[in-house]
PDB file of C-alpha atoms in Angstrom:
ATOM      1  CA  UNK A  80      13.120  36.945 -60.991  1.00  0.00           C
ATOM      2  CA  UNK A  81      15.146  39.724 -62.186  1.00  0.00           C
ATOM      3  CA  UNK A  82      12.583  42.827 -61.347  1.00  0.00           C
ATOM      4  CA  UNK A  83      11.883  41.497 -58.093  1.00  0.00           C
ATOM      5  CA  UNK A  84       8.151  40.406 -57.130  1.00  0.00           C
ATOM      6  CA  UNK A  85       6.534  37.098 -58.373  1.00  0.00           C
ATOM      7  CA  UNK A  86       6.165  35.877 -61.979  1.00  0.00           C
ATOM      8  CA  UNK A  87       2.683  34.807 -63.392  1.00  0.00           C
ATOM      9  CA  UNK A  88      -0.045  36.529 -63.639  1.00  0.00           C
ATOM     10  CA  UNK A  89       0.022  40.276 -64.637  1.00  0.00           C
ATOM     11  CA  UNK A  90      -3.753  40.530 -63.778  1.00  0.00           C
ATOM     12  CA  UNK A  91      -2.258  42.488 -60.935  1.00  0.00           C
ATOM     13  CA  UNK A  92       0.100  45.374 -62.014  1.00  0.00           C
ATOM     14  CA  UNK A  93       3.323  45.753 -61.028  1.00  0.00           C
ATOM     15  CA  UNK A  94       3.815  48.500 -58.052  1.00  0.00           C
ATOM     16  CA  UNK A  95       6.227  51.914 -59.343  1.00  0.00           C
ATOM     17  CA  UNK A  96       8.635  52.591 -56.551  1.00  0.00           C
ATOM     18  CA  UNK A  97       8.552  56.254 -56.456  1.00  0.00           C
ATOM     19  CA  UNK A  98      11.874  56.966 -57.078  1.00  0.00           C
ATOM     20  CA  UNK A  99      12.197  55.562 -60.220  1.00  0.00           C
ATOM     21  CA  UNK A 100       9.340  57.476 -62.142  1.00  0.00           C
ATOM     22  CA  UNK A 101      10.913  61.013 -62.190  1.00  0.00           C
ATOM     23  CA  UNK A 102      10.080  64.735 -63.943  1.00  0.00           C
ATOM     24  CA  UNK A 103      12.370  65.790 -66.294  1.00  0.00           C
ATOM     25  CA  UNK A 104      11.313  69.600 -66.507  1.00  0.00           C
ATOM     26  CA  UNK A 105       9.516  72.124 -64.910  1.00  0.00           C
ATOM     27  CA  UNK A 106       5.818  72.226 -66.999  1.00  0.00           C
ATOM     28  CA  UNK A 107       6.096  68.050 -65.996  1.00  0.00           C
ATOM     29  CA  UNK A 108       6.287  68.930 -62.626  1.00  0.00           C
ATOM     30  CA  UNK A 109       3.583  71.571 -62.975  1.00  0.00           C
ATOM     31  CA  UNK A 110       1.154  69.473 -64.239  1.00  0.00           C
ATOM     32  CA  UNK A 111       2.363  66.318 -62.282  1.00  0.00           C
ATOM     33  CA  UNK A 112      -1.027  64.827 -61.132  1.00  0.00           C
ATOM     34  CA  UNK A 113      -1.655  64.890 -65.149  1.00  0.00           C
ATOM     35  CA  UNK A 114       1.951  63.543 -66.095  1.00  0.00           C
ATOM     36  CA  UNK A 115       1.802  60.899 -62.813  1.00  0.00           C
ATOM     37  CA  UNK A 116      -1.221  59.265 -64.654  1.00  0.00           C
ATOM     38  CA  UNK A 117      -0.139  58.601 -67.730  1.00  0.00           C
ATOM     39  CA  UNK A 118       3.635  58.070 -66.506  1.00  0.00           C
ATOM     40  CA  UNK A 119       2.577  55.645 -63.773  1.00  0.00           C
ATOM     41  CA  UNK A 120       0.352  53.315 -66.626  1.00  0.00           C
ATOM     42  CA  UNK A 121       3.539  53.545 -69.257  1.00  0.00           C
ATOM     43  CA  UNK A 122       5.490  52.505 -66.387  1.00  0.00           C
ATOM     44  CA  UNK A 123       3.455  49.782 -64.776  1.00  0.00           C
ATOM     45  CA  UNK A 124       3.316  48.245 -68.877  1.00  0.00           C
ATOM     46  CA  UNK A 125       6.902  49.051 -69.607  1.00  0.00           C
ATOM     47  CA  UNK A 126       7.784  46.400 -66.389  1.00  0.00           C
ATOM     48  CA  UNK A 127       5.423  43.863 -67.723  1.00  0.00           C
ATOM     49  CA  UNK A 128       6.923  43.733 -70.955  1.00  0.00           C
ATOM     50  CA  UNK A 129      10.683  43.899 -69.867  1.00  0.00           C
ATOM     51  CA  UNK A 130       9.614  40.857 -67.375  1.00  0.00           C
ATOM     52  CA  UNK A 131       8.419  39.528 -70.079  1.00  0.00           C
ATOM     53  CA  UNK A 132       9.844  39.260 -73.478  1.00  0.00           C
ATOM     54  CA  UNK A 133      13.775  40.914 -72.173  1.00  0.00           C
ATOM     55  CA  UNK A 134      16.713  37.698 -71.868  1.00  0.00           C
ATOM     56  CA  UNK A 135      19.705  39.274 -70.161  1.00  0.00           C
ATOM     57  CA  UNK A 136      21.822  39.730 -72.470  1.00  0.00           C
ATOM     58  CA  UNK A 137      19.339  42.171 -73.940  1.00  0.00           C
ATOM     59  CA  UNK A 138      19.588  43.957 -70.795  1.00  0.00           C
ATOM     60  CA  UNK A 139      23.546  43.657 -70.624  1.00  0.00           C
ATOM     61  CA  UNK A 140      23.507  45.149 -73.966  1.00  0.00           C
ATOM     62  CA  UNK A 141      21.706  48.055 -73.455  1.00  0.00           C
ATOM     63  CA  UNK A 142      23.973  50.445 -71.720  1.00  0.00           C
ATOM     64  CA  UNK A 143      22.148  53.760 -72.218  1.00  0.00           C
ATOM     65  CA  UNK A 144      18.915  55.526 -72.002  1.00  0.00           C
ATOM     66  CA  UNK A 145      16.168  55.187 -74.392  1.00  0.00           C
ATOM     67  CA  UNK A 146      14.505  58.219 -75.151  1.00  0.00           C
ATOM     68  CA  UNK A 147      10.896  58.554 -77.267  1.00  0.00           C
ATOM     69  CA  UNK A 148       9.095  61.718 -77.741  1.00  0.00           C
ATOM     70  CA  UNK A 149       5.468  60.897 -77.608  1.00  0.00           C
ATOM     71  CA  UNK A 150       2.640  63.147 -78.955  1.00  0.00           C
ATOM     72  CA  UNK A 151      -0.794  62.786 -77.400  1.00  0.00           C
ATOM     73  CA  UNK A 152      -4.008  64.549 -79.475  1.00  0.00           C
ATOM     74  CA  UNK A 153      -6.138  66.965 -77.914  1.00  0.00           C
ATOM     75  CA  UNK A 154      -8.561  64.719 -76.642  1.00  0.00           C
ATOM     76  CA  UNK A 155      -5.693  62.374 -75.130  1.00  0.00           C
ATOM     77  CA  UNK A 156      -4.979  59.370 -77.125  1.00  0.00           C
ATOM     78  CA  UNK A 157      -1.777  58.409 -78.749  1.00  0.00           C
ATOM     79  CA  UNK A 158      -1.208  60.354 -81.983  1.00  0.00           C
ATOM     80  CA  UNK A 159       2.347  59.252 -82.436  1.00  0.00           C
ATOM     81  CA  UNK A 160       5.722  58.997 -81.048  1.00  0.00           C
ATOM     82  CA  UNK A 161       9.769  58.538 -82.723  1.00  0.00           C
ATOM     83  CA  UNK A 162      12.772  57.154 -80.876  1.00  0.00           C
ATOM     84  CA  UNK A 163      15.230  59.376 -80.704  1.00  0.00           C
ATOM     85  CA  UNK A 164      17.868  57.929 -78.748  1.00  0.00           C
ATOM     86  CA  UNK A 165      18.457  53.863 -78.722  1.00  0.00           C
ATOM     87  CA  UNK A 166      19.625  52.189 -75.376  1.00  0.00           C
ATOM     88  CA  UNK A 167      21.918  49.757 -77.442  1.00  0.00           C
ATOM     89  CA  UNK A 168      19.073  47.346 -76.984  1.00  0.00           C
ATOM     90  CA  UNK A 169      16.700  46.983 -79.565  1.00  0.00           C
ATOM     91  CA  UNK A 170      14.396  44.605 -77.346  1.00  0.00           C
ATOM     92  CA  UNK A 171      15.033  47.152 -74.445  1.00  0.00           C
ATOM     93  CA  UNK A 172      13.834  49.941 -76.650  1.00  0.00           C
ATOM     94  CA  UNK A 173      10.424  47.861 -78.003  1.00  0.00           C
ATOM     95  CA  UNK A 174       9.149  47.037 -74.442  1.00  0.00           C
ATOM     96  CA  UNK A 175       9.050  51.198 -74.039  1.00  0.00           C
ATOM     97  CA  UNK A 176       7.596  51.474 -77.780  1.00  0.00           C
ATOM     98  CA  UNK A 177       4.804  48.705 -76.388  1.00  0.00           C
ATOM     99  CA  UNK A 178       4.079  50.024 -73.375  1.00  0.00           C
ATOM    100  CA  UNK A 179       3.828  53.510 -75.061  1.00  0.00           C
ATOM    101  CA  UNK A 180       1.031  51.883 -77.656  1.00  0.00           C
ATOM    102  CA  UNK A 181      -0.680  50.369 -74.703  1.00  0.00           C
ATOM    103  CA  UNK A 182      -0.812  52.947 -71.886  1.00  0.00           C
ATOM    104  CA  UNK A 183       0.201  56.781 -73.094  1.00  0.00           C
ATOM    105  CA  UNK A 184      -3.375  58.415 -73.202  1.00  0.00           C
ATOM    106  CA  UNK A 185      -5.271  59.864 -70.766  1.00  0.00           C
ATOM    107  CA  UNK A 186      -9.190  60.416 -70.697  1.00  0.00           C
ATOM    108  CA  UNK A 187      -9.011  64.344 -68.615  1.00  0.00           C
ATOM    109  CA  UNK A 188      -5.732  65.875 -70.512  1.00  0.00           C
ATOM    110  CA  UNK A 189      -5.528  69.303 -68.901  1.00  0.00           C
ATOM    111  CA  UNK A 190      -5.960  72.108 -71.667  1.00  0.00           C
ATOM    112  CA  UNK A 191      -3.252  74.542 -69.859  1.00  0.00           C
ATOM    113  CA  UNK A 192      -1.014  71.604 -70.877  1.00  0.00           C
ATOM    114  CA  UNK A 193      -1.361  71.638 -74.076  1.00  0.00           C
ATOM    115  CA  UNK A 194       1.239  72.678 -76.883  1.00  0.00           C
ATOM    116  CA  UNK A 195       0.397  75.547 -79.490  1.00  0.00           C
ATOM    117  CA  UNK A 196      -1.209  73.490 -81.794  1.00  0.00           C
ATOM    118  CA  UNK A 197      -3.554  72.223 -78.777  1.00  0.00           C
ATOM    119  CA  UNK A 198      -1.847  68.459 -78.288  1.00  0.00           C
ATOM    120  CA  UNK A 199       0.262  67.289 -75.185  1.00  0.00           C
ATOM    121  CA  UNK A 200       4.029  66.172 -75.925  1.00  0.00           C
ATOM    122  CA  UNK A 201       5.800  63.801 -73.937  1.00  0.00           C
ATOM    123  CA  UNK A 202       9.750  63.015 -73.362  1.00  0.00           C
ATOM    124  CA  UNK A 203      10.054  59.218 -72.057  1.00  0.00           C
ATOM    125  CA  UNK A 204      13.598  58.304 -71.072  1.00  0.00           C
ATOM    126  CA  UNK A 205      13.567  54.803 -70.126  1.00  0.00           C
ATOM    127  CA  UNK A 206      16.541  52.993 -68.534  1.00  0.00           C
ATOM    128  CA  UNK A 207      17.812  49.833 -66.874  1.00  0.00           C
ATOM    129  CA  UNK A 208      20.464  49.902 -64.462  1.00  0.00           C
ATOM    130  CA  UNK A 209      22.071  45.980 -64.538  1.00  0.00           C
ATOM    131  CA  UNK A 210      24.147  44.969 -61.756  1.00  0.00           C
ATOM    132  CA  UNK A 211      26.286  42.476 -63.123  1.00  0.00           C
ATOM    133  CA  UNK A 212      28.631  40.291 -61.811  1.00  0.00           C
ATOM    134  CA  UNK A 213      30.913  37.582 -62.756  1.00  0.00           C
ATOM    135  CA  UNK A 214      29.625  34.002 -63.375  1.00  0.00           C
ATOM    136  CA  UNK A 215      30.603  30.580 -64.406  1.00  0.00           C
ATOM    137  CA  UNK A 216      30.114  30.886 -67.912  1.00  0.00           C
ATOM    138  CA  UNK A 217      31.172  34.838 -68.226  1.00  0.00           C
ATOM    139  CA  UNK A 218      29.064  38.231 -67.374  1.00  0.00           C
ATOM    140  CA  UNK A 219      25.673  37.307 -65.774  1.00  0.00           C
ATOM    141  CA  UNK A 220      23.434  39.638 -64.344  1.00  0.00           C
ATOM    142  CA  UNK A 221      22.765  39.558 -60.385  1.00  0.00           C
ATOM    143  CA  UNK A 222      20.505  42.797 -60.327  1.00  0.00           C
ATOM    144  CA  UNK A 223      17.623  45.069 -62.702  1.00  0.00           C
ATOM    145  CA  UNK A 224      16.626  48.263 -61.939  1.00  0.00           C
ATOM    146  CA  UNK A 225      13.828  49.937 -64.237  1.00  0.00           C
ATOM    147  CA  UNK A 226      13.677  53.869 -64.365  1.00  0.00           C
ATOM    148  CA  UNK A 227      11.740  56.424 -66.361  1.00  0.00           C
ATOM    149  CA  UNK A 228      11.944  59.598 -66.507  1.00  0.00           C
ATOM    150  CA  UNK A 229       9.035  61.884 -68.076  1.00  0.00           C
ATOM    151  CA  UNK A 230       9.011  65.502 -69.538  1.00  0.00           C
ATOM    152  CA  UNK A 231       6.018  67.185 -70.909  1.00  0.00           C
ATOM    153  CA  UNK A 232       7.061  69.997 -73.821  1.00  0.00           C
TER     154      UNK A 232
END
């Protein structure tokens, strides 16, 4: 496959290489056990659904970052999120929308990380990084690399 490791079940999730889940700002990296945990689920979902539902030439099409800021209520769970920058992929951008709806809460949200009005906001930048090469029949892709990067406001 594409992303590397076997296809089939997703009983098992997928493993995040370290590199590619990265802080974007300081108060991320602050409060990075707290931003690891709810990064590291988003992720692990956000590689399920790209192996799943992405052809490439959704991945070939989407040539920049996707970027949704993601508002979690005081007691954790998903109050709401908007896209704010599109990859040029609109089935790029859904598998981060999906795996947002599915994964970004978190049961122990640290208070000191909360915003004024006592909720935690998120920056996800999600990206793919296609190797492509030549083929047969045109462009085909050879290699997918999955990053996100995570801020906390």
């Amino acid at each position: 496959g594409l992303f590397g490791g076997m296809r089939g079940s997703f009983d098992n999730v997928p493993d995040v290489a370290q590199g590619n889940l990265t802080m974007l700002n300081t108060k991320a990296d602050r409060f990075a056990p707290f931003v690891r945990r709810v990064g590291t689920r988003v992720f692990q979902n956000l590689l399920i659904f790209q192996r799943q539902n992405l052809e490439p030439s959704d991945i070939i099409a989407a040539t920049d970052l996707v970027t949704v800021h993601v508002t979690l209520d005081a007691k954790g769970r998903l109050k709401g999120f908007e896209v704010e920058d599109h990859s040029g992929s609109m089935a790029v951008d859904q598998t981060l929308i999906d795996a947002l709806k599915q994964a970004a809460f978190d049961d122990n949200p640290p208070k000191a990380a909360a915003n004024a009005q006592g909720e935690y906001e998120f920056v996800f930048q999600a990206q793919l990084l296609a190797g492509v090469g030549q083929g047969p029949r045109g462009p085909e892709l050879r290699t997918v690399e999955s990053r996100l990067r995570i801020g906390l406001l």
